[in-house]
XYZ file of C-alpha atoms in Angstrom:
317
model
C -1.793 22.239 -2.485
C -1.390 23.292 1.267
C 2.018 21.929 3.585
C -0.233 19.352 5.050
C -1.682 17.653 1.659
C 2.193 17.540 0.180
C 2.473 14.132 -0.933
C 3.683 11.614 1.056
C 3.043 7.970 -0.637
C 6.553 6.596 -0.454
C 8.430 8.034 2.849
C 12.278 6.967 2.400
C 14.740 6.299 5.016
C 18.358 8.049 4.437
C 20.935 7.417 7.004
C 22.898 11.009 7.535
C 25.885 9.196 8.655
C 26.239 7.957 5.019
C 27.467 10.354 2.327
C 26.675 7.754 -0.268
C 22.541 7.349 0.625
C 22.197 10.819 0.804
C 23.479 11.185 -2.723
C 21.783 8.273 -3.888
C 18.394 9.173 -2.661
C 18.437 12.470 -4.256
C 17.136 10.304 -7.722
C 15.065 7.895 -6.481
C 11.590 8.667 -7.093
C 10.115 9.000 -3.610
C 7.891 11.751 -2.687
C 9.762 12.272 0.722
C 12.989 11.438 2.226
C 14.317 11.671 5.370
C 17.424 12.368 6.079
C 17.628 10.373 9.885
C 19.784 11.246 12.832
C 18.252 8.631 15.210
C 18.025 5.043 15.096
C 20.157 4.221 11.847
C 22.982 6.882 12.968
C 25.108 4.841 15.736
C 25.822 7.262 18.696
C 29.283 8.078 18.225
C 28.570 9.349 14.439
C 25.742 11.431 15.603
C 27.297 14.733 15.723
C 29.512 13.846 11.864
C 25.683 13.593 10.718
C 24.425 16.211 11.365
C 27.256 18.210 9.066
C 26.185 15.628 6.338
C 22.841 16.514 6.728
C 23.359 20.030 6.436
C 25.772 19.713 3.228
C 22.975 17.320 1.871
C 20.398 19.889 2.418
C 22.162 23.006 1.301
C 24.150 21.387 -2.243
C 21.804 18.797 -3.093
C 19.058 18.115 -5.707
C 15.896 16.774 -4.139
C 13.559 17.657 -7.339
C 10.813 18.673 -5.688
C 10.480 15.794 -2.553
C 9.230 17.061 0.480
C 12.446 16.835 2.653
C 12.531 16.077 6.150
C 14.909 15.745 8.938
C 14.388 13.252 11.963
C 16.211 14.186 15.384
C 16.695 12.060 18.139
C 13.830 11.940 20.880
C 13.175 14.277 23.697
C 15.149 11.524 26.548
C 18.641 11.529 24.660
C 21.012 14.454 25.539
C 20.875 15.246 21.229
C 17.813 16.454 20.030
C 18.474 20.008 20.689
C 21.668 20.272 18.983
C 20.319 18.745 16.415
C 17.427 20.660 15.916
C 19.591 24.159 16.121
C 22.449 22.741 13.859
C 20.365 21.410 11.276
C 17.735 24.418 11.666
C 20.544 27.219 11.439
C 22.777 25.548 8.859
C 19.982 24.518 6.336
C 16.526 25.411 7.487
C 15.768 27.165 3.870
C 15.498 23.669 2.811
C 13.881 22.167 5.162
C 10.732 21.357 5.008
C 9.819 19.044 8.257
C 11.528 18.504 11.362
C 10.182 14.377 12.449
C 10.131 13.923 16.238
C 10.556 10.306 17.255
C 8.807 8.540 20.165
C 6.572 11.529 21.169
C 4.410 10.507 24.437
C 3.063 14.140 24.802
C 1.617 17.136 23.500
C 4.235 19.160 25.327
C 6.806 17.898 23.553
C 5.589 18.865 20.145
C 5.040 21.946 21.545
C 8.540 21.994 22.425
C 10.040 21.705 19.501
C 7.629 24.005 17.791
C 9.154 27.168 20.453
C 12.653 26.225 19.612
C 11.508 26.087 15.484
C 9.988 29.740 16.505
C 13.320 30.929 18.033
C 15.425 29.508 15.309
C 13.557 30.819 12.419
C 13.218 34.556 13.856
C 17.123 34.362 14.822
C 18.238 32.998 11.493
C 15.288 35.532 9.252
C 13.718 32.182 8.249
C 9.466 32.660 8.290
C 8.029 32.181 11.195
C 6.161 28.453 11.448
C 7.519 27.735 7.545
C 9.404 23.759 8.988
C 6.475 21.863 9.876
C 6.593 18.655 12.421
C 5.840 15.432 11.602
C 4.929 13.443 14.679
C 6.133 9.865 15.225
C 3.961 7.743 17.643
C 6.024 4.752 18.728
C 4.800 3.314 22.528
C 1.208 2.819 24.413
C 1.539 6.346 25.494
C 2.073 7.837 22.579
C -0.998 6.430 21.313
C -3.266 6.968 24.575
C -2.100 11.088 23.962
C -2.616 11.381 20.410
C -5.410 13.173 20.103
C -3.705 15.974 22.602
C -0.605 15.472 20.332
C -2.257 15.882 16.829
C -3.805 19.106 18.124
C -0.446 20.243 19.873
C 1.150 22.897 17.092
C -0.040 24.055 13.763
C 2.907 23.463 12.223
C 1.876 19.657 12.515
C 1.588 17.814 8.946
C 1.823 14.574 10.052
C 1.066 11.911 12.470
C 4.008 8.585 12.082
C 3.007 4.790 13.231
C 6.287 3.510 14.257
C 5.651 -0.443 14.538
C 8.830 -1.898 15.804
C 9.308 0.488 19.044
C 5.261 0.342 19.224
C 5.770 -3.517 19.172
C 8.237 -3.636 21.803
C 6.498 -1.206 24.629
C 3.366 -3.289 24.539
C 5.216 -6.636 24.503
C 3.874 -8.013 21.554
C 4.657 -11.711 20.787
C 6.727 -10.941 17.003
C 9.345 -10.459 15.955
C 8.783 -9.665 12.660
C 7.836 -5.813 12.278
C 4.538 -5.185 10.994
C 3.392 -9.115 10.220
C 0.695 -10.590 12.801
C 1.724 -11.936 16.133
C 2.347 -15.897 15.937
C -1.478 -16.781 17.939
C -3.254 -14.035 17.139
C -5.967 -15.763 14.502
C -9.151 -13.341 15.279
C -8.195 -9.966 12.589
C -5.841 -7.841 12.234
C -3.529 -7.023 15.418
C -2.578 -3.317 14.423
C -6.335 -2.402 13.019
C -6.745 -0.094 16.264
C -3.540 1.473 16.570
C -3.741 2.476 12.972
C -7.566 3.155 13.535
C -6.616 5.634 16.505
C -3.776 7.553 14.481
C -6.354 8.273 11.276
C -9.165 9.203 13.640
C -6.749 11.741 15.606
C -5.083 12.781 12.503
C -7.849 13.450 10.129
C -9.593 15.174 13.306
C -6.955 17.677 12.850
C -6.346 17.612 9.155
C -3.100 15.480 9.317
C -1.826 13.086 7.640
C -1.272 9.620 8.861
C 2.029 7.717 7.489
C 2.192 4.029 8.462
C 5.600 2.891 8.992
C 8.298 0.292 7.725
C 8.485 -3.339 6.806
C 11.527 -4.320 7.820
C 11.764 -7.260 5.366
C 12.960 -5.438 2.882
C 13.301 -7.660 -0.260
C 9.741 -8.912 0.370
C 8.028 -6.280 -1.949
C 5.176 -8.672 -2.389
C 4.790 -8.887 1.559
C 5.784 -5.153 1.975
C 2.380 -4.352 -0.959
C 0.282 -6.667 1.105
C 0.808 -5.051 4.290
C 0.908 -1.411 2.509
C -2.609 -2.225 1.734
C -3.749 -2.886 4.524
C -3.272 0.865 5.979
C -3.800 2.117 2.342
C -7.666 0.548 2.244
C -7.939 2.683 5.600
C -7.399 5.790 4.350
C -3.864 6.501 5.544
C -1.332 8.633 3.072
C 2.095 6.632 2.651
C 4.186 4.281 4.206
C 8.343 4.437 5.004
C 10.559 2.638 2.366
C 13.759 1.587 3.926
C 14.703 0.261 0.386
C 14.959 1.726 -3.058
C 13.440 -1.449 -4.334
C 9.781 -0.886 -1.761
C 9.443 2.812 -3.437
C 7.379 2.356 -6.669
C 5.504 -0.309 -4.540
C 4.630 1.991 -1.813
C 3.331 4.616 -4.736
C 1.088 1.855 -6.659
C -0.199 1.384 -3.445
C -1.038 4.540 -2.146
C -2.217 5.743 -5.471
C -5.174 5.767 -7.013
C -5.735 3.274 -10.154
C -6.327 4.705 -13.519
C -10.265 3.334 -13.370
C -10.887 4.754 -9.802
C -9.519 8.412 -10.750
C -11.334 8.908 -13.742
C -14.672 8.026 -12.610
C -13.869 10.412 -9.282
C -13.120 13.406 -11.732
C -16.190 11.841 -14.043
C -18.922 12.295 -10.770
C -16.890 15.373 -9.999
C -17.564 17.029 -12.986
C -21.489 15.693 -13.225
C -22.209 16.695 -10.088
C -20.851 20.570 -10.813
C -23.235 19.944 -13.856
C -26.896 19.183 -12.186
C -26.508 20.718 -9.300
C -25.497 24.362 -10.865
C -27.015 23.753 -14.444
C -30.446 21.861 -13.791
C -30.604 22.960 -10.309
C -30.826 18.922 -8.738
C -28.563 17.397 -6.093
C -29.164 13.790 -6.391
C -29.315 12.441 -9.615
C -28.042 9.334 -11.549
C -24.622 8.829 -13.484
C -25.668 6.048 -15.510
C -26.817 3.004 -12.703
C -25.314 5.157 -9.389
C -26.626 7.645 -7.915
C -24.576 10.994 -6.830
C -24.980 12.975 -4.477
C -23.026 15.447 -1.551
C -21.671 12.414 -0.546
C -20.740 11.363 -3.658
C -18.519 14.371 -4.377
C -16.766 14.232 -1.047
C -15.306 10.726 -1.640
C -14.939 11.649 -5.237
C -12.692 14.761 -4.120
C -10.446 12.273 -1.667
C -9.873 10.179 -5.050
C -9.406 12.711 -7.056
C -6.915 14.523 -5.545
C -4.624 11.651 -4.690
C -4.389 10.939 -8.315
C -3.788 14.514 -9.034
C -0.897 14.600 -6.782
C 0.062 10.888 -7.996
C 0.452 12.538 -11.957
C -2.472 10.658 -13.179
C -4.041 12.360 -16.076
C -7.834 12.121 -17.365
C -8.712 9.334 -19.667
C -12.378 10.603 -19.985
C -14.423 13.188 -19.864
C -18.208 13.548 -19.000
C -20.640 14.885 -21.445
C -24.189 16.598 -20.445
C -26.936 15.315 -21.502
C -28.441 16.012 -24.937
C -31.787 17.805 -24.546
């Protein structure tokens, strides 16, 4: 499995100004985690953070989560330090640096030069910390097609609903729920639209981001769904309690991934063995098409730890 298909279902929030989150989070079982330096770090523990981060990263047990940092944005006078702090004290486990409220492609590219200088001054491999891009204002999303294609070391394009809600003056105040007035569909359908189209242009993932009510797991599945039935790849927990929520969601069920790996494995059958490419599996027909939504399936339950519960048998001459 390649950088950009690591799993990202359930996308926690950890605080670095809190010694006791950062511990905690080490055994909850989300596929990512990251450690935050922005919004839920107040400004005058900023720089304390970072060291917390860094002792996190370097003496902690993460068992296997793909483990990111988030910096501050590009206007605040801390994103580089953080970026060269956290880089040159822990970079070997690192796997992502997450910039916030990105507007342009320039500054993805940004950080991607200063990753570059880092990593050659500290012996790290060159372009090993990807970026994970966080689109959070009108902007953001009118560039992000120029920002998806910015850096290779992009795995990820972020919605970020509350700071998204705020720049276009949306009536709510209730992140990610429908605007009191707006009865005609879904209110975020083109923003999250926009993000999958640019990221799957570029082979990205797209993350939706948090609901903020965070002991509403039924509300926090129903919205998860929503982006889920998409296409998109996770969602942000800010709570231990929306993690195995946000990976039922994200995952396929047992039904769905055995009949992917069950056309999967017919297909390879009559199109190698009896030479066909369309052909029925019992009352459905298969074809090319077939095995490319088949292989989407498929490999989300593979990375989800779903095992085979059947098997598909040639036909008997």
């Amino acid at each position: 499995m390649g950088a950009k298909a690591r799993p990202r279902r359930s996308c926690l929030a950890v605080p670095g100004s809190s010694t006791k989150m950062l511990t905690k989070a080490q055994g909850l079982p989300a596929d990512q985690v990251f450690l935050d330096l922005e919004d839920s770090v107040a400004p005058l523990a900023k720089e304390e953070a970072r060291k917390n981060v860094v002792a996190a990263l370097n003496d902690g047990d993460w068992g296997g989560k793909v483990r990111v940092v988030r910096v501050n944005d590009l206007t605040t006078k801390w994103t580089y330090r953080d970026v060269i702090e956290v880089v040159e004290g822990a970079g070997q486990h690192i796997d992502c640096i997450m910039l916030p409220k990105v507007q342009t492609a320039a500054q993805v590219q940004w950080l991607d030069m200063l990753l570059t200088q880092i990593e050659q001054t500290m012996g790290l491999p060159v372009g090993g910390i990807g970026i994970e891009a966080q689109i959070e204002n009108a902007k953001g999303l009118v560039n992000v097609d120029e920002i998806a294609a910015a850096s290779p070391r992009l795995e990820t394009i972020i919605f970020g609903p509350a700071d998204f809600m705020a720049s276009i003056n949306m009536k709510s105040l209730v992140v990610g729920e429908q605007p009191p007035g707006y009865d005609v569909g879904d209110a975020y359908h083109y923003i999250l639209m926009r993000i999958l189209m640019a990221a799957r242009t570029y082979d990205l993932q797209a993350i939706d981001g948090p609901y903020l009510q965070i002991r509403d797991v039924e509300g926090f599945k129903r919205v998860a769904r929503r982006s889920a039935a998409l296409g998109f790849d996770g969602k942000w927990v800010l709570h231990p309690g929306q993690i195995d929520a946000a990976n039922e969601v994200f995952s396929p069920s047992q039904e769905d991934y055995d009949h992917a790996e069950l056309i999967l494995d017919a297909y390879e059958y009559y199109t190698t063995v009896e030479k066909r490419g369309a052909v029925m599996l019992g009352d459905e027909m298969i074809d090319e098409a077939s095995r490319k939504m088949a292989l989407v399936v498929a490999a989300k339950g593979r990375a989800a730890g779903l095992k085979r519960t059947s098997k598909f048998t040639p036909p008997q001459e």
